[in-house]
Each structure stands twice: as structure tokens, then as C-alpha cells.
Amino acid sequence: MALLTVETLTLATADTVLVEDLSFTIAPGERFGLIGESGSGKSLTSLAVTGLLPRAITPSGRIVLDGTEVIGASERALGALRGRAVATVFQEPLTALDPLMPLGRQIAGPVRRRLKRTGEASAAAVTAEVRKLTDQVRLPDPERLLGAYPHEVSGGQRQRVAIAMALACRPKLLIADEPTTALDVTTQAEIVTLLLDLVRDEGIALLFISHDLGVVGQVAERVMVMRNGRAVESGPAGQVLTAPRDDYTRSLVAAARRFDDALEGRP
Amino acid sequence: MSAVTRSRPRSNPVHWLGYGLVGIVVLFGVVSFFWTPYALSDMAGGRLEPPSAAHWAGTDRLGRDLFTQLMIGARIALVVGCGAVLIGGVIGIVTGVLAAFATRVADDALAAVFDILIAFPTLLIAMLVVAAREEASLGTAILALGIGLSPIVGRITRILTKRVLSKDYITAARVSGTGWGSIVFWHVLPNIAPFLGVNLALQFGLAVMAEASLSYLGLGAPPPNASWGRMLQEAQGTVYTAPWGALLPGLALFALVIGINLLADGLRDRFDPQRRDG
Ligand SMILES: Nc1ncnc2c1ncn2[C@@H]1O[C@H](COP(=O)(O)OP(=O)(O)OP(=O)(O)O)[C@@H](O)[C@H]1O
Ligand SMILES: [Mg+2]
């Protein structure tokens, strides 16, 4: 059975339709890529999955996450779902971390909540789990960085902390909304590799959002291409990215290829 | 960027001036409980004497010692400021946070209530409170001022809270299942505190000055309590013949308001890690 099912999802404000008639599924442990230019509705779709749409936007259609209907669910039901089924890593790690809280305490928050659910949330257990997570995300020099504030560490280190916070929930689905866009190229590659390793090791399903075709091709098994709030093409990553059928996808792929060629100095 | 700076905050001399000014007022206020040069209503000197060894700040129209009144005034100013800010702060912060979290209709309604109450003169609110309590006293004045400034705090809290709530780290916290209570206490309040603190300091100054207006109308602390506002008002008829009678409480008021604002600035710098290194 699918972990996430989205059926004929439509998102609209009072006067505009932002996302229309979107359907896709993600199986447990599967890595799914959502591609599309800026403003095509990728982030809104991911927010709809977690039930966190801005108030002005009304969803219709059907979203089932880990057996729970998300659209129309009570805030209480959603709270429980969010803690255990899904976590998100955002594009800009500086704004995704509380500027006034040391990094260690930020990771400890979700850890403590999870341990409380299973009964054993002693300070020592929380600290041990935080250290395990910082090892997992390969945060350098954790002694020092866990006491630091977000503005005191590098962008890559911040994103590692954000990933650790997401993992702390032991989610079944991890949503990564352009997790590398704000980082430099070397750091991008490191973070992508890290995410891939982690979801593979832990068997976590991944919803990976990006407009970078190269990265999506590296990460996702299946992809969906969006434009102006609609799906234009979907299928296995290899097929969509090498032999696109839709004109828009083809232009994206061609543009990406030209960009790569230009980088490598080919005519 | 990876170098973590754990340095102590640099102390800013301007902030020390703030701590100093407030410290002096607090000192006089506290000492006034145990000792004043004369008793408050003791007509110990001649009328309108200039400052001298016997009367450090001179005397008023009835020959009462002005330094004594200044000391009692310091105590009253602090009590009025702290009391009003406490009452207005609690009401304002609670309603402001609630408004930011409320459904759209309730939020709009609360925002409108804040705006209407802000447009309502504090003095009018104060008169209503006095009428409701059927007596003018220091407590009534504090309650009135607290209620009067609560919509200002409420409005600012609502806006600041909304700004914090729109941040990714709140969404991230919510995605990971953080409850509203934890979000308010661990994320919202700490992040609005630096701005709110400075605003509350401003309100402190305004409350101390507004108490002067209330006293003027006979709605403040009843005599023989000497608030700085009442001293100012009593000295206004003799400001040409005995200028020190108006000058000294005016200066004291000015020093306290400036001091509180500098102090709030200093505290903000000390507790905001992002400003610490800059
Ligand atoms: N709160 C809102 N109210 C109204 N419209 C909104 C709101 N949030 C987003 N939109 C609109 O919805 C559309 C899709 O936005 P979304 O953030 O999902 O794009 P995106 O695909 O994630 O783009 P990007 O790659 O730039 O992040 C945009 O046109 C945006 O202007
Ligand atoms: Mg987006």
C-alpha cells in the first residue's frame, strides 16, 4: 500500500487556482522527485501533504498519508501524524532554524517528543540520541557546534542540523524542499549524498523538490514535472530525464544540457 | 563563518549610563522607605526657599522639603511604571498572541478592538476605571494606565507574533509535531522579546508621564503622596520665581525615561545572540 496518495489535488485561493488536478503516489521507502520552475506550486503541494497550507488557500481532492486523510482532518489528528509520519527539510536553513536557540536544543526538541511517546525521555537518553543524530549527519566538531547559534555556523552545517532535526522524528516520509539551493556547489553535493545515504539506510521515503534536473536525476527513482500548477509528465526518472515526451520537459532537459555543456566548455 | 565566537558581549558605555540612571532612581526609591530628610508633610522651611544645606532641593509653597518629595516621587514613579507595564504587558501579550493564533474573523475583530482602544484617550479610560472603582488612588491609577497601554502592547505583540509564525522554523517545528504551547513558549516569546522589551520600556516612560496627567486631574495618587508629575504641576505657578521646583522633578522624570530606554537597549543587545558579536 502507498505511504502517500495524492488524488486530484486542487489548491485555490478565493480568486485563483494555484495547483490543479494533481495526482501521484509514493510507496514506502521510495524516492520521488518533484520538478518545476519557480512558482509552479511545488512548495504548496508539499505543505498540503503536511496539512500546513496558509489559511488563504483551500485544498480539495484527497490526500492520504500513512493511512490518515489529511484534507479535513482535525488539528489534533494532524499533530499526531506530523510527529511520526512526516518531516520536512527546507530550502534556506538559516530561516528554518530558530535564530535564538542553540543548535543542540533545537535537535533535542523533536528527540524528546519522540522518546516521550515511547516512554523513556531522560536527559541522558535525549543527549545520547542527539549525539547519535549529529554523527549520522556527519556534523563536524559537535561539542562546539551544539552550543552555537544558527548564525554562528556555515550554511552546510546548518542544513545538517536541519536534517538531524527531521530525522529525530523517525519519519516515514521526508520532504526535502530544495534542500541544496541555498548552498555552494561542493556543499550541495555533500548534502545530497548525505540525504541519499540516510533515506536508504533508514528506509525512509523521500519527496525531493527541486528545479535542478541533475540533482533530481541523482536522487529520485520516479519524477513528476509540474508547470503552472499542473503535472505535465511523470514516470521513472531515467525515462523522463533522458527521453522526455512532453514539450515543456524537453525544453527543460535541453536547457539543462546546454548549461552543462557551457560549464564544460563544449560548443 | 565556522568560527564560533563565544566572546562576552562588549559593554557599551551608553548602556552603562542607562543602568546608572535607573540604578540611582531605584536607590532613592528604596532608601525613601527607611529614610527621608524630612517627613513628607513637615513644613520645615520657609516658602519657596532655593536649594541650601538644610533643603538640598529647596522647598515648595508650603515650606515642605522638595528633596523628600523627589525621593518619594522616585518610589511612586517606579511603582507606577512597573505596575502599569506589568498589567498592560500581561493583558497585551496574552491577547496579542491569541489574536495572532485565532481564526481570521476573531483576529480581525481583536485587531479592530486594539485600534479602537488605542484611539481612546488613556485619560478617558482612566476616568472610567476611577468611576468604576469609586475612588482615586495610586492603585486605581496604575490599573487605569495598565489597561490604557494594553492595546498598544497587544497590537505590537500581534504583529510581531505573526511575523515569527510565518518563519520556516515555525513550519518546521509544526511539521515535526510541536504543539502550540511549546511553539509559543520556546519559539514565539523568545523571538519577540527583544522588540517587545524595547517597546515595554517606552511604555514605562509613557506610564510615568501619564500618571502626571492623571494627578493633575485629581485622578492619581491622592495627597500628600508626591509624584513627580504632581510636583511639576504644583510648581507651575511659581516657575519664574522658583524654577528649581519644576526643573528638578522634570529632570528626574527625563533621567528615568532615558535611563529605562537605554537599559532596554542594553538588555536586548545582551540577550540577542545575533547582536552580540556585531
Ligand atoms: N499564501 C499564498 N497566497 C496566495 N498565493 C500563494 C501563497 N503562497 C504561494 N502562492 C502562490 O502559489 C504559487 C505556487 O507557489 P509555490 O511556493 O508552491 O511555488 P514553488 O514551485 O515552490 O516555487 P519555488 O521554486 O520558487 O519555490 C505561486 O504563484 C505563489 O505566488
Ligand atoms: Mg518552493
Short mmCIF file of N, CA and C in Angstrom, two decimals, chain B residues 180-256:
data_model
loop_
_atom_site.label_atom_id
_atom_site.label_comp_id
_atom_site.label_asym_id
_atom_site.label_seq_id
_atom_site.Cartn_x
_atom_site.Cartn_y
_atom_site.Cartn_z
N TRP B 180 1.14 23.76 20.07
CA TRP B 180 1.08 25.22 20.09
C TRP B 180 1.72 25.81 21.34
N GLY B 181 1.51 25.16 22.46
CA GLY B 181 2.09 25.67 23.70
C GLY B 181 3.60 25.79 23.61
N SER B 182 4.24 24.72 23.14
CA SER B 182 5.70 24.75 23.02
C SER B 182 6.14 25.79 22.01
N ILE B 183 5.38 25.93 20.93
CA ILE B 183 5.77 26.92 19.92
C ILE B 183 5.73 28.32 20.53
N VAL B 184 4.68 28.61 21.29
CA VAL B 184 4.59 29.94 21.90
C VAL B 184 5.74 30.15 22.88
N PHE B 185 5.98 29.19 23.78
CA PHE B 185 6.96 29.44 24.83
C PHE B 185 8.40 29.32 24.36
N TRP B 186 8.66 28.40 23.45
CA TRP B 186 10.07 28.19 23.06
C TRP B 186 10.49 28.98 21.83
N HIS B 187 9.54 29.28 20.96
CA HIS B 187 9.93 29.98 19.73
C HIS B 187 9.38 31.40 19.65
N VAL B 188 8.07 31.57 19.90
CA VAL B 188 7.48 32.89 19.68
C VAL B 188 7.96 33.90 20.73
N LEU B 189 7.74 33.59 22.01
CA LEU B 189 8.07 34.58 23.04
C LEU B 189 9.56 34.97 23.02
N PRO B 190 10.50 34.02 22.95
CA PRO B 190 11.90 34.46 22.90
C PRO B 190 12.20 35.34 21.69
N ASN B 191 11.55 35.05 20.56
CA ASN B 191 11.88 35.82 19.36
C ASN B 191 11.21 37.18 19.30
N ILE B 192 10.10 37.36 20.03
CA ILE B 192 9.52 38.70 20.04
C ILE B 192 10.04 39.51 21.23
N ALA B 193 10.66 38.85 22.19
CA ALA B 193 11.10 39.54 23.41
C ALA B 193 12.00 40.75 23.16
N PRO B 194 13.00 40.64 22.26
CA PRO B 194 13.88 41.80 22.08
C PRO B 194 13.12 43.06 21.65
N PHE B 195 12.18 42.90 20.72
CA PHE B 195 11.44 44.06 20.23
C PHE B 195 10.42 44.52 21.27
N LEU B 196 9.75 43.53 21.85
CA LEU B 196 8.72 43.82 22.83
C LEU B 196 9.33 44.53 24.04
N GLY B 197 10.52 44.09 24.46
CA GLY B 197 11.17 44.68 25.62
C GLY B 197 11.42 46.16 25.43
N VAL B 198 11.90 46.52 24.27
CA VAL B 198 12.17 47.93 23.99
C VAL B 198 10.86 48.71 24.02
N ASN B 199 9.81 48.11 23.46
CA ASN B 199 8.52 48.79 23.46
C ASN B 199 7.97 48.94 24.88
N LEU B 200 8.14 47.91 25.70
CA LEU B 200 7.64 47.99 27.08
C LEU B 200 8.39 49.08 27.85
N ALA B 201 9.67 49.25 27.55
CA ALA B 201 10.44 50.30 28.20
C ALA B 201 9.86 51.66 27.85
N LEU B 202 9.52 51.80 26.57
CA LEU B 202 8.89 53.04 26.12
C LEU B 202 7.58 53.27 26.87
N GLN B 203 6.80 52.18 27.01
CA GLN B 203 5.52 52.29 27.70
C GLN B 203 5.71 52.66 29.16
N PHE B 204 6.81 52.17 29.75
CA PHE B 204 7.14 52.50 31.13
C PHE B 204 7.26 54.02 31.26
N GLY B 205 8.04 54.61 30.37
CA GLY B 205 8.22 56.06 30.39
C GLY B 205 6.89 56.78 30.21
N LEU B 206 6.10 56.31 29.25
CA LEU B 206 4.82 56.96 28.98
C LEU B 206 3.90 56.85 30.19
N ALA B 207 3.92 55.68 30.85
CA ALA B 207 3.05 55.49 32.01
C ALA B 207 3.42 56.46 33.13
N VAL B 208 4.74 56.63 33.36
CA VAL B 208 5.19 57.55 34.41
C VAL B 208 4.72 58.97 34.09
N MET B 209 4.80 59.33 32.81
CA MET B 209 4.38 60.68 32.44
C MET B 209 2.85 60.82 32.48
N ALA B 210 2.17 59.75 32.07
CA ALA B 210 0.70 59.82 32.08
C ALA B 210 0.18 59.93 33.51
N GLU B 211 0.90 59.34 34.44
CA GLU B 211 0.49 59.45 35.85
C GLU B 211 0.47 60.92 36.26
N ALA B 212 1.42 61.70 35.70
CA ALA B 212 1.45 63.12 36.00
C ALA B 212 0.15 63.78 35.55
N SER B 213 -0.33 63.41 34.35
CA SER B 213 -1.59 64.00 33.87
C SER B 213 -2.75 63.58 34.75
N LEU B 214 -2.74 62.31 35.14
CA LEU B 214 -3.82 61.83 36.00
C LEU B 214 -3.84 62.60 37.31
N SER B 215 -2.64 62.82 37.90
CA SER B 215 -2.56 63.56 39.15
C SER B 215 -3.11 64.95 38.96
N TYR B 216 -2.79 65.53 37.82
CA TYR B 216 -3.23 66.89 37.51
C TYR B 216 -4.74 66.98 37.57
N LEU B 217 -5.40 65.92 37.11
CA LEU B 217 -6.87 65.91 37.11
C LEU B 217 -7.43 65.39 38.42
N GLY B 218 -6.55 65.12 39.36
CA GLY B 218 -7.02 64.58 40.63
C GLY B 218 -7.38 63.11 40.55
N LEU B 219 -6.87 62.43 39.52
CA LEU B 219 -7.18 61.00 39.37
C LEU B 219 -5.99 60.12 39.74
N GLY B 220 -4.91 60.74 40.18
CA GLY B 220 -3.72 59.96 40.51
C GLY B 220 -3.66 59.68 42.00
N ALA B 221 -2.43 59.50 42.48
CA ALA B 221 -2.25 59.25 43.90
C ALA B 221 -2.70 60.48 44.69
N PRO B 222 -3.58 60.32 45.69
CA PRO B 222 -4.07 61.48 46.43
C PRO B 222 -2.98 62.05 47.34
N PRO B 223 -3.03 63.35 47.67
CA PRO B 223 -2.05 63.97 48.56
C PRO B 223 -2.08 63.26 49.91
N PRO B 224 -1.03 63.26 50.70
CA PRO B 224 0.20 64.01 50.45
C PRO B 224 1.20 63.27 49.56
N ASN B 225 0.82 62.17 48.92
CA ASN B 225 1.76 61.49 48.03
C ASN B 225 2.33 62.47 47.01
N ALA B 226 3.63 62.45 46.85
CA ALA B 226 4.25 63.39 45.94
C ALA B 226 4.79 62.65 44.72
N SER B 227 4.00 62.57 43.66
CA SER B 227 4.57 62.02 42.45
C SER B 227 5.27 63.16 41.71
N TRP B 228 6.22 62.80 40.87
CA TRP B 228 6.95 63.85 40.15
C TRP B 228 5.98 64.67 39.30
N GLY B 229 4.99 64.01 38.76
CA GLY B 229 4.00 64.71 37.94
C GLY B 229 3.27 65.77 38.76
N ARG B 230 2.91 65.42 39.99
CA ARG B 230 2.20 66.38 40.82
C ARG B 230 3.11 67.52 41.27
N MET B 231 4.39 67.18 41.51
CA MET B 231 5.34 68.24 41.88
C MET B 231 5.43 69.26 40.74
N LEU B 232 5.53 68.73 39.52
CA LEU B 232 5.61 69.61 38.35
C LEU B 232 4.41 70.53 38.29
N GLN B 233 3.25 69.90 38.51
CA GLN B 233 2.01 70.64 38.37
C GLN B 233 1.90 71.70 39.47
N GLU B 234 2.31 71.35 40.70
CA GLU B 234 2.22 72.33 41.78
C GLU B 234 3.20 73.47 41.58
N ALA B 235 4.32 73.17 40.86
CA ALA B 235 5.35 74.21 40.70
C ALA B 235 5.06 75.12 39.52
N GLN B 236 4.02 74.78 38.74
CA GLN B 236 3.87 75.53 37.50
C GLN B 236 3.53 77.01 37.73
N GLY B 237 2.87 77.31 38.87
CA GLY B 237 2.53 78.71 39.13
C GLY B 237 3.73 79.55 39.54
N THR B 238 4.77 78.88 40.03
CA THR B 238 5.91 79.62 40.57
C THR B 238 7.17 79.36 39.76
N VAL B 239 7.00 78.97 38.50
CA VAL B 239 8.15 78.53 37.72
C VAL B 239 9.14 79.67 37.48
N TYR B 240 8.68 80.95 37.51
CA TYR B 240 9.61 82.07 37.29
C TYR B 240 10.32 82.46 38.57
N THR B 241 9.59 82.43 39.69
CA THR B 241 10.20 82.82 40.96
C THR B 241 11.04 81.71 41.57
N ALA B 242 10.62 80.45 41.39
CA ALA B 242 11.35 79.34 41.99
C ALA B 242 11.49 78.21 40.97
N PRO B 243 12.30 78.40 39.94
CA PRO B 243 12.36 77.44 38.82
C PRO B 243 12.78 76.03 39.25
N TRP B 244 13.57 75.90 40.32
CA TRP B 244 14.04 74.56 40.72
C TRP B 244 12.88 73.63 41.06
N GLY B 245 11.79 74.20 41.51
CA GLY B 245 10.64 73.37 41.89
C GLY B 245 10.08 72.60 40.71
N ALA B 246 10.18 73.15 39.50
CA ALA B 246 9.71 72.44 38.31
C ALA B 246 10.86 71.70 37.63
N LEU B 247 12.03 72.36 37.69
CA LEU B 247 13.19 71.83 36.98
C LEU B 247 13.61 70.45 37.51
N LEU B 248 13.65 70.31 38.84
CA LEU B 248 14.20 69.08 39.40
C LEU B 248 13.32 67.85 39.14
N PRO B 249 12.00 67.91 39.42
CA PRO B 249 11.19 66.74 39.08
C PRO B 249 11.17 66.47 37.56
N GLY B 250 11.23 67.56 36.77
CA GLY B 250 11.29 67.38 35.32
C GLY B 250 12.53 66.62 34.91
N LEU B 251 13.67 67.02 35.48
CA LEU B 251 14.93 66.35 35.19
C LEU B 251 14.89 64.89 35.63
N ALA B 252 14.31 64.67 36.82
CA ALA B 252 14.24 63.31 37.34
C ALA B 252 13.43 62.42 36.41
N LEU B 253 12.28 62.94 35.94
CA LEU B 253 11.43 62.21 35.02
C LEU B 253 12.18 61.89 33.73
N PHE B 254 12.85 62.90 33.22
CA PHE B 254 13.62 62.77 32.00
C PHE B 254 14.71 61.71 32.16
N ALA B 255 15.43 61.78 33.29
CA ALA B 255 16.53 60.84 33.53
C ALA B 255 16.00 59.41 33.61
N LEU B 256 14.86 59.22 34.27
CA LEU B 256 14.33 57.86 34.42
C LEU B 256 13.88 57.31 33.05
#
